[in-house]
Short mmCIF file of C-alpha atoms and ligand atoms in Angstrom, two decimals:
data_model
loop_
_atom_site.label_atom_id
_atom_site.label_comp_id
_atom_site.label_asym_id
_atom_site.label_seq_id
_atom_site.Cartn_x
_atom_site.Cartn_y
_atom_site.Cartn_z
CA MET A 1 -9.51 7.07 72.05
CA LYS A 2 -8.57 9.90 69.74
CA ARG A 3 -6.53 8.92 66.79
CA GLN A 4 -2.86 9.84 67.24
CA LEU A 5 -0.61 9.75 64.27
CA LEU A 6 3.13 9.93 64.03
CA ILE A 7 5.11 11.53 61.07
CA GLY A 8 8.29 9.63 59.81
CA ILE A 9 10.73 11.22 57.53
CA ASP A 10 13.79 9.75 55.68
CA LEU A 11 15.74 12.67 54.32
CA GLY A 12 17.99 11.60 51.49
CA GLY A 13 20.13 13.58 48.92
CA THR A 14 17.58 13.08 46.06
CA THR A 15 14.31 12.38 47.69
CA ILE A 16 12.51 12.99 50.93
CA LYS A 17 10.51 10.10 52.02
CA MET A 18 7.48 10.82 54.33
CA ALA A 19 4.73 8.91 56.01
CA PHE A 20 1.85 9.31 58.41
CA VAL A 21 2.07 6.37 60.63
CA GLU A 22 -0.43 4.87 63.11
CA SER A 23 0.54 4.57 66.83
CA ASP A 24 1.02 0.78 66.16
CA GLY A 25 3.51 1.27 63.36
CA ASP A 26 1.22 0.75 60.44
CA ILE A 27 1.56 3.27 57.48
CA ALA A 28 -1.52 5.31 56.85
CA GLU A 29 -0.12 7.41 54.02
CA LYS A 30 3.26 7.55 52.31
CA TRP A 31 4.58 9.73 49.64
CA GLU A 32 7.94 11.37 48.64
CA ILE A 33 9.08 14.73 47.26
CA PRO A 34 12.43 15.66 45.68
CA THR A 35 15.15 17.06 47.83
CA ASP A 36 16.02 20.63 46.71
CA THR A 37 19.59 20.96 47.48
CA SER A 38 19.92 24.30 45.80
CA GLU A 39 20.96 27.36 47.77
CA LYS A 40 22.70 25.22 50.43
CA GLY A 41 19.53 23.34 50.95
CA LYS A 42 17.63 26.31 52.56
CA ASN A 43 14.28 25.24 51.18
CA ILE A 44 14.24 21.77 52.60
CA SER A 45 12.46 22.32 55.90
CA ASN A 46 9.89 24.54 54.26
CA ASP A 47 9.28 22.08 51.49
CA ILE A 48 8.74 19.43 54.18
CA ALA A 49 6.33 21.46 56.27
CA THR A 50 4.46 22.44 53.22
CA SER A 51 4.13 18.96 51.94
CA ILE A 52 2.92 17.62 55.31
CA ARG A 53 0.26 20.29 55.55
CA LYS A 54 -0.99 19.54 51.86
CA LYS A 55 -1.07 15.90 52.42
CA ALA A 56 -2.83 16.16 55.77
CA ASN A 57 -5.36 18.25 54.04
CA GLU A 58 -5.94 16.00 51.17
CA SER A 59 -6.32 13.02 53.71
CA ASN A 60 -8.70 15.05 55.81
CA ILE A 61 -6.49 14.58 58.87
CA PRO A 62 -6.46 17.59 61.36
CA ILE A 63 -2.93 18.70 62.08
CA GLU A 64 -3.81 18.23 65.88
CA SER A 65 -3.82 14.52 65.25
CA PHE A 66 -0.04 14.48 64.94
CA ILE A 67 2.12 14.12 68.04
CA GLY A 68 5.39 14.74 66.43
CA ILE A 69 7.90 14.13 63.69
CA GLY A 70 10.81 11.71 63.60
CA MET A 71 13.36 12.11 60.93
CA GLY A 72 16.46 10.42 59.72
CA ALA A 73 19.08 12.60 58.25
CA PRO A 74 22.49 12.11 56.57
CA GLY A 75 25.64 13.60 58.02
CA PHE A 76 26.91 14.28 61.55
CA ILE A 77 24.10 15.15 63.84
CA ASP A 78 24.10 16.85 67.37
CA LEU A 79 21.33 14.71 68.81
CA ASP A 80 20.43 17.03 71.69
CA GLU A 81 20.00 20.14 69.69
CA GLY A 82 19.02 18.60 66.39
CA TYR A 83 21.92 20.36 64.46
CA ILE A 84 23.32 18.90 61.27
CA TYR A 85 26.97 19.55 61.52
CA ASN A 86 27.78 18.70 57.99
CA ALA A 87 25.76 16.97 55.28
CA VAL A 88 27.73 17.41 52.13
CA ASN A 89 25.05 16.12 49.76
CA LEU A 90 22.37 18.47 51.14
CA GLY A 91 24.71 21.49 51.30
CA TRP A 92 24.15 21.95 55.08
CA GLU A 93 26.76 22.94 57.45
CA ASN A 94 25.85 23.55 61.08
CA TYR A 95 22.16 23.61 60.04
CA PRO A 96 19.60 24.01 62.78
CA LEU A 97 17.30 21.37 61.39
CA LYS A 98 15.12 20.52 64.51
CA GLU A 99 14.60 24.12 65.42
CA ASP A 100 13.77 25.30 61.92
CA LEU A 101 11.32 22.44 61.22
CA GLU A 102 9.59 22.86 64.64
CA ASN A 103 9.19 26.58 63.96
CA GLN A 104 7.67 25.77 60.45
CA ILE A 105 5.26 23.18 61.58
CA GLY A 106 4.57 23.58 65.33
CA LEU A 107 5.25 19.91 66.28
CA PRO A 108 8.22 18.57 68.20
CA VAL A 109 10.88 17.17 65.79
CA PHE A 110 13.33 14.40 66.78
CA ILE A 111 16.38 13.61 64.54
CA GLU A 112 18.66 10.65 64.14
CA ASN A 113 21.24 9.54 61.74
CA ASP A 114 19.68 7.80 58.72
CA ALA A 115 21.26 4.48 59.17
CA ASN A 116 20.03 4.38 62.90
CA ILE A 117 16.37 5.03 62.03
CA ALA A 118 16.45 2.09 59.57
CA ALA A 119 17.58 -0.12 62.40
CA LEU A 120 14.78 1.19 64.55
CA GLY A 121 12.35 0.57 61.91
CA GLU A 122 13.39 -3.06 61.26
CA MET A 123 13.36 -3.49 65.05
CA TRP A 124 9.87 -2.17 65.46
CA LYS A 125 8.10 -3.62 62.34
CA GLY A 126 10.50 -5.51 60.29
CA ALA A 127 12.87 -8.46 60.35
CA GLY A 128 14.32 -7.24 63.70
CA ASN A 129 11.02 -8.59 65.28
CA HIS A 130 11.24 -6.46 68.66
CA SER A 131 14.71 -7.45 69.34
CA ASP A 132 16.29 -5.45 72.08
CA ASP A 133 19.83 -6.37 70.96
CA LEU A 134 20.16 -5.98 67.23
CA ILE A 135 22.72 -5.00 64.67
CA CYS A 136 21.63 -3.59 61.25
CA VAL A 137 23.91 -3.49 58.45
CA THR A 138 22.69 -1.74 55.27
CA LEU A 139 24.65 -2.63 52.04
CA GLY A 140 23.86 0.13 49.67
CA THR A 141 26.17 2.47 47.76
CA GLY A 142 28.01 2.66 51.07
CA ILE A 143 27.45 0.60 54.22
CA GLY A 144 25.33 1.97 56.96
CA GLY A 145 25.13 0.51 60.40
CA GLY A 146 22.83 0.82 63.39
CA ILE A 147 23.29 -0.91 66.70
CA ILE A 148 20.56 -1.35 69.19
CA SER A 149 21.64 -2.49 72.54
CA ASN A 150 19.22 -3.05 75.48
CA GLY A 151 16.37 -1.50 73.31
CA SER A 152 18.43 1.81 72.65
CA ILE A 153 20.34 2.97 69.74
CA LEU A 154 24.04 3.18 70.65
CA HIS A 155 25.38 6.74 69.91
CA GLY A 156 28.78 6.57 71.59
CA THR A 157 30.54 9.74 73.08
CA ASN A 158 30.17 11.81 70.01
CA GLY A 159 27.51 10.21 67.93
CA MET A 160 29.83 7.96 65.97
CA ALA A 161 28.66 4.60 67.25
CA GLY A 162 27.56 2.11 64.61
CA GLU A 163 29.85 3.25 61.71
CA ILE A 164 30.19 -0.53 60.76
CA GLY A 165 31.17 0.43 57.22
CA HIS A 166 34.35 1.86 58.31
CA ILE A 167 35.60 -1.17 60.22
CA THR A 168 39.03 -2.10 58.60
CA ALA A 169 38.85 -5.34 56.67
CA ILE A 170 42.12 -5.06 54.73
CA HIS A 171 44.83 -3.56 56.73
CA GLU A 172 47.25 -3.17 54.08
CA GLY A 173 46.86 -2.19 50.40
CA GLY A 174 43.06 -1.88 50.64
CA ALA A 175 40.98 0.23 48.28
CA PRO A 176 40.50 3.89 49.25
CA CYS A 177 37.26 4.67 51.07
CA ASN A 178 35.09 7.91 51.07
CA CYS A 179 36.15 8.29 54.69
CA GLY A 180 39.72 8.90 53.86
CA LYS A 181 41.18 5.64 55.05
CA THR A 182 41.74 2.56 52.94
CA GLY A 183 40.45 -1.25 53.25
CA CYS A 184 37.13 -0.43 54.98
CA ILE A 185 34.48 -3.15 54.75
CA GLU A 186 32.40 -0.60 52.68
CA THR A 187 35.17 -0.86 49.99
CA ILE A 188 34.31 -4.50 49.64
CA ALA A 189 30.82 -5.40 50.63
CA SER A 190 28.76 -2.26 49.49
CA ALA A 191 27.16 -2.42 46.12
CA THR A 192 29.88 -0.08 44.89
CA GLY A 193 32.68 -2.25 46.45
CA ILE A 194 31.39 -5.47 44.93
CA ALA A 195 31.20 -3.84 41.42
CA ARG A 196 34.59 -2.53 41.81
CA ILE A 197 36.15 -5.90 42.62
CA ALA A 198 34.38 -7.37 39.75
CA MET A 199 35.63 -4.79 37.35
CA GLU A 200 39.22 -4.96 38.59
CA GLY A 201 39.47 -8.58 38.08
CA LEU A 202 38.06 -8.69 34.49
CA GLU A 203 41.61 -8.63 32.73
CA ASN A 204 42.42 -11.92 34.66
CA HIS A 205 39.10 -13.67 33.79
CA PRO A 206 38.71 -12.88 30.12
CA ASN A 207 36.29 -15.99 29.56
CA SER A 208 34.04 -15.21 32.57
CA LYS A 209 30.40 -14.49 32.27
CA LEU A 210 31.00 -11.25 34.06
CA LYS A 211 33.35 -10.29 31.33
CA LYS A 212 30.77 -10.94 28.67
CA ARG A 213 28.33 -8.80 30.63
CA PHE A 214 30.76 -6.02 30.87
CA ASP A 215 31.41 -6.09 27.19
CA ALA A 216 27.73 -5.93 26.51
CA GLY A 217 27.01 -2.91 28.65
CA ASN A 218 30.49 -1.49 29.53
CA SER A 219 29.77 -1.56 33.24
CA LEU A 220 28.98 -4.15 36.13
CA THR A 221 26.74 -3.95 39.13
CA ALA A 222 26.61 -6.06 42.29
CA LYS A 223 23.53 -7.58 40.80
CA ASP A 224 25.50 -8.82 37.80
CA VAL A 225 27.97 -10.52 40.19
CA PHE A 226 25.20 -12.44 42.10
CA GLU A 227 23.37 -13.37 38.88
CA CYS A 228 26.57 -14.59 37.28
CA ALA A 229 27.40 -16.54 40.46
CA ALA A 230 23.95 -18.16 40.37
CA ASP A 231 24.76 -18.97 36.75
CA ASN A 232 28.00 -20.78 37.90
CA ASP A 233 30.55 -18.38 36.66
CA SER A 234 33.65 -19.16 38.74
CA TRP A 235 34.98 -15.62 38.78
CA ALA A 236 31.56 -14.39 40.35
CA ILE A 237 31.50 -17.26 42.73
CA ASP A 238 34.92 -16.24 43.92
CA ILE A 239 33.70 -12.65 44.41
CA VAL A 240 30.82 -13.60 46.38
CA LYS A 241 32.94 -15.91 48.55
CA SER A 242 35.53 -13.20 49.26
CA VAL A 243 32.84 -10.59 49.98
CA THR A 244 30.88 -12.84 52.33
CA HIS A 245 34.23 -13.85 54.00
CA HIS A 246 35.10 -10.32 54.91
CA LEU A 247 31.57 -9.29 55.81
CA GLY A 248 31.02 -12.37 57.88
CA LEU A 249 34.33 -11.78 59.81
CA THR A 250 33.31 -8.28 60.34
CA ILE A 251 29.75 -9.08 61.61
CA ALA A 252 31.13 -11.92 63.86
CA ASN A 253 33.69 -9.62 65.55
CA LEU A 254 30.89 -7.20 66.22
CA ALA A 255 28.66 -9.93 67.55
CA ASN A 256 31.34 -11.20 69.95
CA ALA A 257 31.30 -7.84 71.49
CA LEU A 258 27.59 -7.02 71.37
CA ASN A 259 25.94 -10.38 71.55
CA PRO A 260 22.84 -9.43 69.35
CA SER A 261 19.78 -11.72 68.94
CA LYS A 262 19.09 -10.39 65.47
CA ILE A 263 21.56 -9.19 62.68
CA VAL A 264 19.50 -7.57 59.96
CA ILE A 265 20.97 -7.21 56.51
CA GLY A 266 19.40 -4.48 54.35
CA GLY A 267 20.15 -2.45 51.34
CA GLY A 268 20.16 -3.19 47.65
CA VAL A 269 22.86 -5.87 48.04
CA SER A 270 20.50 -7.77 50.47
CA ARG A 271 18.20 -8.56 47.59
CA ALA A 272 20.61 -11.33 46.86
CA GLY A 273 18.83 -13.18 49.66
CA ASP A 274 20.03 -16.63 50.53
CA GLN A 275 22.80 -16.28 47.90
CA LEU A 276 24.28 -13.77 50.42
CA LEU A 277 22.90 -15.12 53.59
CA ASP A 278 23.95 -18.76 53.31
CA PRO A 279 27.77 -18.13 52.82
CA LEU A 280 27.52 -15.31 55.41
CA ASN A 281 26.25 -17.73 57.98
CA VAL A 282 28.96 -20.18 57.46
CA VAL A 283 31.69 -17.44 58.01
CA PHE A 284 29.74 -15.97 60.92
CA ASN A 285 29.41 -19.28 62.66
CA GLN A 286 33.25 -19.82 62.05
CA TYR A 287 34.31 -16.73 63.79
CA ALA A 288 31.44 -15.94 66.36
CA LEU A 289 31.76 -17.74 69.71
CA PRO A 290 29.46 -20.60 69.86
CA ARG A 291 27.08 -19.10 72.34
CA VAL A 292 27.04 -15.89 70.42
CA SER A 293 26.13 -17.60 67.23
CA ASP A 294 23.56 -19.76 69.12
CA GLY A 295 21.83 -16.43 70.27
CA ALA A 296 22.08 -14.59 66.93
CA GLU A 297 20.00 -14.95 63.80
CA LEU A 298 20.97 -13.42 60.50
CA VAL A 299 18.07 -12.15 58.60
CA ILE A 300 17.29 -10.12 55.54
CA ALA A 301 15.64 -6.69 56.19
CA SER A 302 11.89 -6.82 55.41
CA LEU A 303 10.78 -3.22 55.16
CA GLY A 304 12.83 -2.10 52.13
CA ASN A 305 12.58 1.62 51.57
CA ASP A 306 9.85 2.00 54.53
CA ALA A 307 12.45 1.22 57.24
CA GLY A 308 13.35 4.95 57.58
CA VAL A 309 9.90 6.40 57.90
CA ILE A 310 8.71 3.61 60.31
CA GLY A 311 11.93 4.13 62.33
CA GLY A 312 11.33 7.89 62.35
CA ALA A 313 7.84 7.32 63.63
CA TRP A 314 9.16 5.02 66.44
CA LEU A 315 11.56 7.81 67.36
CA VAL A 316 8.55 10.07 68.05
CA LYS A 317 6.60 7.20 69.91
CA SER A 318 9.66 6.32 71.95
CA ASN A 319 10.21 10.00 72.96
CA LEU A 320 6.72 11.06 73.72
CA SER A 321 4.60 8.23 74.91
ZN1 LIG B 1 35.93 4.14 55.33
#
């Protein structure tokens, strides 16, 4: 059979990750280029098309071998038309990304929200292990979410399904969130949220290991919190307990509604591994219905930065074959 390749793209505010992916999901080539956000992002789709042609040429792959492009993009997306309504960090407003890129490269283009393609990638080739009912939670600078139900990404009535990061965790007096509300789980369990909690408590924990780290470097990260917790610092341990309490409750509530078989935790914070997963499991089992927790497994995402490009490739495959 003729070799058919998929192109997966993960469009971010600083880099564009791209990959040629075999029809079984294995990556044949992957590379990245910087995102040119100048002039309201008007060069982005041209840069992508040029870079794909160049890489195909270098790899001796005729352009006819590609069947389509699947892309994850930030911002609010009109899925039928492939419009990006608003992606502040790219400078796009009502940008016809799908049409523009299709015109530049002559291949069909499919676009999804970037958190959703990460979920699709983990489902297809990662820790999601082909689960048809999966919740993916990405704990990065913010919290991204993707929900797969019956094998399909949930979009909701106007594309907002899966905004797990903005589930309210603290209903009064919570920290302000980027979305304009306060107390969202993103303000607590994202890398930014964990670092914020650590910094805000330093005054009350002057003898903690976290305070010593802060004094040495004048800043703290989520990684510092997990490392100090592993080193038995009681303030850091309290933070991990509080973060996993709120996150475990949020995930259990979601699971009671969705009854997933896999809950995939990704993003930079997930590098804490069992240090995150163990307390999270305890809280999850406390709040999820017994049959729900029996059916669900919490796992750490396994594809890392490749989840987006693999999910993008899956998007092409699922739409065209
Ligand atoms: Zn929010």
